[in-house]
Coordinates of C-alpha atoms and ligand atoms in Angstrom, one line a residue:
M1 CA 33.2 -12.0 268.0
R2 CA 36.7 -13.6 267.6
I3 CA 39.5 -12.1 264.6
K4 CA 41.1 -14.2 262.7
D5 CA 44.8 -14.4 263.1
T6 CA 44.9 -13.3 259.2
A7 CA 43.0 -10.4 259.7
V8 CA 44.4 -9.2 263.2
A9 CA 48.1 -9.7 261.0
R10 CA 47.0 -7.5 257.7
L11 CA 45.1 -4.9 260.3
K12 CA 48.4 -4.6 262.5
E13 CA 49.6 -1.2 261.5
G14 CA 46.4 0.8 262.6
V15 CA 45.5 -1.3 265.2
E16 CA 46.0 -3.0 268.9
V17 CA 44.0 -6.1 269.2
R18 CA 42.1 -6.8 272.1
R19 CA 41.1 -10.2 272.6
G20 CA 37.1 -11.5 274.6
V21 CA 36.7 -8.1 276.4
S22 CA 33.7 -7.7 278.5
L23 CA 31.6 -5.4 277.1
A24 CA 29.9 -5.1 280.8
D25 CA 33.5 -3.3 281.5
E26 CA 33.1 -0.6 279.0
T27 CA 29.5 1.2 280.2
S28 CA 27.8 2.3 282.5
L29 CA 25.0 0.2 282.7
R30 CA 27.2 -2.3 283.5
I31 CA 25.7 -4.9 280.7
G32 CA 27.6 -6.2 278.1
G33 CA 28.7 -9.7 276.4
T34 CA 32.2 -10.0 275.3
T35 CA 34.2 -9.6 271.6
D36 CA 37.4 -8.7 270.4
E37 CA 38.3 -4.5 270.6
L38 CA 40.7 -3.3 268.2
M39 CA 42.2 0.2 269.6
L40 CA 43.2 2.8 266.3
R41 CA 46.4 3.9 266.9
Q42 CA 45.4 6.9 264.0
Y43 CA 42.7 9.0 263.2
E44 CA 43.9 8.7 260.0
T45 CA 44.4 4.8 259.3
I46 CA 40.8 4.9 259.8
P47 CA 39.9 5.0 256.2
D48 CA 42.5 1.6 255.6
V49 CA 41.0 -0.1 258.8
M50 CA 37.0 0.0 257.3
R51 CA 38.1 -1.0 254.2
L52 CA 40.4 -3.9 255.8
L53 CA 37.1 -4.8 257.6
A54 CA 34.7 -5.1 254.8
D55 CA 37.3 -7.1 252.9
E56 CA 37.5 -9.2 256.0
H57 CA 33.7 -9.4 256.2
I58 CA 34.3 -8.3 259.8
P59 CA 31.1 -6.3 261.6
H60 CA 32.3 -3.7 263.5
K61 CA 30.7 -1.3 266.0
F62 CA 32.7 2.0 267.7
L63 CA 31.9 2.5 270.9
G64 CA 32.7 5.7 273.3
G65 CA 32.0 6.1 276.6
G66 CA 29.8 4.2 276.8
T67 CA 26.9 5.9 278.8
N68 CA 24.4 5.6 276.5
V69 CA 23.5 2.2 275.1
L70 CA 22.6 -1.3 276.2
I71 CA 24.5 -3.7 274.9
A72 CA 23.1 -7.6 274.0
D73 CA 24.7 -10.5 276.4
G74 CA 26.8 -13.2 275.6
E75 CA 29.3 -13.7 272.7
L76 CA 28.2 -11.0 270.5
P77 CA 28.7 -10.7 266.8
W78 CA 29.8 -8.1 265.7
V79 CA 33.9 -6.3 266.9
I80 CA 34.2 -3.0 268.4
L81 CA 36.5 0.3 267.7
H82 CA 38.2 2.5 270.4
L83 CA 38.9 6.0 268.4
P84 CA 42.5 6.9 269.6
V85 CA 43.1 8.4 272.7
A86 CA 45.2 11.4 273.2
H87 CA 46.0 13.8 276.7
P88 CA 44.3 16.1 276.6
G89 CA 43.5 15.5 272.9
M90 CA 41.9 19.4 273.2
R91 CA 43.3 22.9 272.1
V92 CA 42.1 26.9 272.7
E93 CA 42.7 29.0 270.8
G94 CA 41.0 32.1 271.2
N95 CA 37.3 31.7 271.6
A96 CA 37.8 28.5 269.2
A97 CA 38.2 24.9 270.7
Y98 CA 39.8 22.3 268.9
V99 CA 38.4 18.5 270.5
D100 CA 38.8 14.8 269.8
A101 CA 36.3 13.3 269.6
S102 CA 37.2 10.4 272.1
A103 CA 37.7 13.0 274.5
D104 CA 35.8 13.2 277.8
L105 CA 33.2 16.0 277.6
G106 CA 33.1 17.0 281.4
G107 CA 37.0 17.1 281.1
M108 CA 36.3 19.0 278.0
V109 CA 33.8 21.9 280.1
T110 CA 36.5 22.3 282.7
F111 CA 39.3 22.4 279.9
C112 CA 37.9 25.2 278.4
A113 CA 36.1 27.1 281.6
K114 CA 40.0 27.6 282.8
R115 CA 41.2 29.1 279.6
D116 CA 37.6 31.8 280.9
L117 CA 35.0 29.9 277.5
G118 CA 32.0 29.2 278.9
G119 CA 28.2 28.0 277.6
M120 CA 28.2 24.2 278.5
E121 CA 27.9 25.0 282.1
G122 CA 24.7 22.8 282.1
L123 CA 26.3 19.9 280.2
I124 CA 29.1 19.1 282.9
G125 CA 27.1 16.2 285.0
V126 CA 26.4 14.2 281.0
P127 CA 28.1 11.9 281.1
G128 CA 30.3 10.2 278.3
S129 CA 32.7 11.5 275.1
V130 CA 32.1 14.4 273.3
G131 CA 32.0 12.0 269.7
G132 CA 29.1 10.6 271.8
A133 CA 27.8 14.1 272.6
L134 CA 27.9 15.1 268.6
R135 CA 26.1 12.8 267.6
M136 CA 23.0 12.3 269.4
N137 CA 23.5 16.5 270.6
A138 CA 23.3 16.3 274.6
G139 CA 22.3 18.6 276.4
A140 CA 21.4 19.4 280.4
Y141 CA 19.3 22.4 281.6
G142 CA 18.9 24.3 278.6
T143 CA 21.9 23.5 276.8
Q144 CA 22.7 21.7 274.4
I145 CA 26.6 21.4 272.6
G146 CA 25.0 21.5 269.0
P147 CA 24.9 25.9 268.5
R148 CA 28.1 25.6 269.3
V149 CA 29.9 23.2 266.6
R150 CA 31.3 25.6 264.0
E151 CA 33.3 21.9 261.9
V152 CA 32.9 18.8 262.5
E153 CA 35.6 15.8 261.1
L154 CA 34.4 12.7 260.6
Y155 CA 34.6 9.3 259.1
R156 CA 31.9 9.2 256.0
A157 CA 30.7 5.7 255.9
A158 CA 29.1 7.0 252.6
T159 CA 32.4 7.9 250.3
G160 CA 34.8 5.9 252.9
K161 CA 36.7 9.5 253.1
I162 CA 37.5 11.3 256.2
E163 CA 35.6 14.7 255.8
T164 CA 35.1 17.9 257.3
L165 CA 31.2 19.7 257.2
R166 CA 30.2 23.2 258.2
G167 CA 28.2 23.5 261.5
D168 CA 25.8 25.0 259.2
D169 CA 25.6 22.3 256.9
I170 CA 24.8 19.6 260.0
R171 CA 21.3 19.4 261.5
F172 CA 21.1 19.4 265.6
D173 CA 17.7 18.9 266.8
Y174 CA 16.6 17.6 270.6
R175 CA 19.3 14.6 270.9
H176 CA 19.0 13.8 267.2
T177 CA 21.1 14.5 264.5
S178 CA 21.8 14.5 260.2
F179 CA 24.5 12.8 261.0
A180 CA 24.6 9.5 259.0
P181 CA 24.5 6.0 261.7
E182 CA 27.1 4.6 260.9
D183 CA 29.4 7.9 260.2
V184 CA 31.9 8.3 263.2
M185 CA 32.5 11.7 264.7
L186 CA 36.9 13.0 265.2
R187 CA 37.2 16.1 266.5
V188 CA 35.5 19.2 266.8
K189 CA 35.8 23.2 266.8
L190 CA 33.4 24.5 269.0
E191 CA 33.2 28.3 268.9
L192 CA 32.5 29.7 273.2
P193 CA 31.5 32.8 274.4
S194 CA 34.4 34.5 276.8
K195 CA 33.6 34.3 280.5
P196 CA 35.7 34.8 283.7
Y197 CA 36.5 30.9 285.0
K198 CA 34.7 32.1 288.8
E199 CA 31.6 32.6 286.8
I200 CA 31.7 29.6 285.1
L201 CA 32.5 27.6 287.9
A202 CA 29.3 29.4 289.8
G203 CA 27.4 28.2 287.0
I204 CA 28.6 24.2 286.8
K205 CA 28.4 23.9 290.8
V206 CA 24.4 25.1 290.0
C207 CA 24.2 22.5 287.3
N208 CA 26.0 19.9 289.2
E209 CA 23.1 20.1 292.8
K210 CA 19.9 19.8 290.4
R211 CA 21.2 16.6 288.7
R212 CA 22.2 15.5 292.7
S213 CA 19.4 16.0 293.4
S214 CA 17.2 14.5 291.5
Q215 CA 19.1 11.9 289.3
P216 CA 20.8 8.8 290.5
L217 CA 24.6 9.3 290.3
N218 CA 25.7 7.2 292.1
Q219 CA 24.2 3.6 290.1
K220 CA 24.7 2.2 287.0
S221 CA 22.8 3.9 285.0
A222 CA 22.7 4.8 280.8
G223 CA 20.6 8.4 282.2
C224 CA 17.8 8.7 280.6
I225 CA 16.1 5.8 279.3
F226 CA 13.4 7.3 276.7
K227 CA 13.1 11.0 275.0
N228 CA 11.0 13.1 276.3
P229 CA 7.6 13.2 274.2
Q230 CA 6.7 16.5 273.0
G231 CA 6.1 18.8 276.0
G232 CA 6.0 16.4 278.1
S233 CA 8.5 14.7 280.5
A234 CA 8.5 10.3 280.4
G235 CA 10.2 10.9 284.2
K236 CA 7.2 12.5 285.4
M237 CA 4.4 9.9 283.7
I238 CA 6.7 7.3 284.9
D239 CA 6.3 8.4 288.0
E240 CA 2.7 8.7 288.2
L241 CA 1.9 5.5 287.0
G242 CA 3.7 4.4 290.5
L243 CA 6.4 2.7 289.0
K244 CA 9.8 3.4 290.8
G245 CA 11.7 0.9 292.2
H246 CA 9.5 -1.4 289.7
R247 CA 11.7 -3.9 288.7
V248 CA 12.5 -7.5 286.2
G249 CA 15.5 -9.4 287.6
D250 CA 18.3 -7.2 288.5
A251 CA 16.7 -4.2 286.0
M252 CA 15.1 -1.5 288.4
V253 CA 13.4 2.3 287.6
S254 CA 15.6 4.5 289.6
D255 CA 13.3 5.2 293.1
R256 CA 15.3 8.8 292.8
H257 CA 14.4 9.5 289.0
A258 CA 11.6 7.6 286.9
N259 CA 13.4 7.9 283.7
F260 CA 16.4 6.0 285.1
F261 CA 16.6 2.2 284.7
V262 CA 19.1 0.6 287.0
N263 CA 21.1 -1.7 287.2
A264 CA 20.4 -2.8 290.8
G265 CA 23.3 -6.0 290.5
G266 CA 23.5 -8.7 288.2
A267 CA 20.6 -7.2 285.4
T268 CA 20.5 -8.8 281.9
C269 CA 19.6 -7.0 278.8
S270 CA 17.1 -9.1 277.9
D271 CA 16.2 -7.8 281.9
M272 CA 16.7 -5.0 280.5
L273 CA 14.9 -5.2 277.4
K274 CA 12.0 -6.3 279.4
L275 CA 11.2 -3.8 281.9
I276 CA 12.0 -1.3 278.7
D277 CA 9.0 -2.5 276.9
E278 CA 6.9 -3.0 280.0
V279 CA 7.2 0.4 280.7
R280 CA 6.8 1.4 277.0
D281 CA 3.3 -0.7 277.6
R282 CA 2.2 0.9 280.6
V283 CA 2.8 5.0 279.5
R284 CA 0.9 3.8 276.4
S285 CA -2.5 2.1 278.1
A286 CA -2.5 4.9 280.1
Y287 CA -1.4 8.2 278.4
G288 CA -1.5 7.1 274.5
I289 CA 2.0 8.7 274.1
E290 CA 4.1 6.3 272.9
L291 CA 7.5 6.4 274.3
E292 CA 10.7 6.6 272.4
N293 CA 14.5 5.0 273.8
E294 CA 17.3 7.3 274.2
V295 CA 19.2 5.1 275.2
I296 CA 20.8 3.1 272.2
V297 CA 19.9 -0.5 271.5
W298 CA 23.0 -3.0 270.2
R299 CA 21.2 -6.5 269.7
N300 CA 23.2 -10.2 269.1
Ligands
EPU401 N1 9.8 14.1 287.6 C1 8.9 13.7 288.9 N2 9.5 12.2 288.4 C2 10.2 11.8 288.8 C3 11.6 12.4 287.6 C4 10.9 13.9 287.7 O1 8.4 13.7 288.7 O2 10.8 10.5 288.5 C5 9.8 15.2 287.5 C6 10.3 16.5 287.8 O3 9.9 17.0 288.8 C7 9.9 17.6 286.8 C8 9.8 17.1 285.0 O4 9.6 15.9 286.1 O5 9.2 18.9 287.2 C9 11.3 17.5 284.3 O6 11.6 16.0 284.8 P1 13.5 16.3 285.4 O7 13.7 18.1 285.6 O8 14.7 15.5 285.7 O9 14.1 16.6 284.0 P2 13.3 15.1 282.9 O10 13.0 16.1 281.2 O11 12.6 14.2 283.4 C10 15.7 16.1 280.9 C11 16.7 15.0 280.0 C12 18.0 15.0 282.0 C13 18.2 16.3 281.8 C14 17.4 16.8 282.6 C15 18.3 18.3 283.0 C16 15.9 14.2 278.6 C17 14.9 12.5 278.4 N3 16.4 14.2 280.0 O12 14.8 15.3 282.5 O13 19.0 13.7 280.4 O14 19.5 16.1 282.3 O15 16.4 17.3 281.8 O16 18.4 19.2 282.1 O17 15.5 15.0 278.1 C18 18.9 12.3 279.8 O18 19.2 13.0 278.3 O19 20.1 11.0 279.5 C19 18.7 13.0 280.9 C20 19.3 12.5 281.9

């Protein structure tokens, strides 16, 4: 979608506009069409920018790290918004870490570790931004971000304002939270246990090794495609059905971990969607289980 020059003129103060960006360059799957992008300069201007976009009837979506999203091909009917990025975008005070949603999740784990704050070792290899991790309650190796959250500052679509929620007032479930779909995470306060850096590093090393031995880290993927059904493993079921290496065009079930679908070349969004549907059908027929997407799909 191309934003009209008149709208750009109105938006100018709060944003930098980038024309005709390929979202394939901004996602870990390397799939996605083209649209205009708005780079927000300051968190504080978000309510004004959102009002303006509504005024101008410009549909939009916030893109974080792009590591858990499958985006349609071609010209997209909405523009992309990016949160402001500050370096490092995080600070520590006692056992509290204050982190911008646009910060890198792994970078945050390391930053806190160097200040002797641990408890997030399992999250080290989870790609993506802190905001994305918050929204879906990212987790790995027995660690989830949710239990560490004390406060979240967010833009609430329902009120059009920036608000602060207490951790206790947010529900964090397995890969699911009580945030509204249109809410935008801005900043988080985490409370982390004190731990010597060396000990944290040892934990990080163990998680990295486990991940390296079981996941296709050097291939283009969005992590696990499906959520695990209660008490089961989507990857194990897909593997048992002999589907590793199964492909639709260049979209392929990883031969390393069957719940990772990789872009083995020039996969399109429709290749990936067909593969997802085929695998879901096979699992339903064989196990009577309906797999739910973990990957977020943005259709055009
Ligand atoms: N397995 C197979 N074949 C496969 C994949 C897995 O037999 O191709 C078996 C494994 O041998 C193991 C079981 O299935 O016995 C579970 O596998 P794994 O330990 O790899 O965990 P997972 O349930 O497949 C989950 C998360 C991962 C996270 C790991 C480690 C989900 C959907 N996936 O995977 O998170 O890294 O545990 O904690 O919850 C993600 O969310 O994108 C993600 C990668």
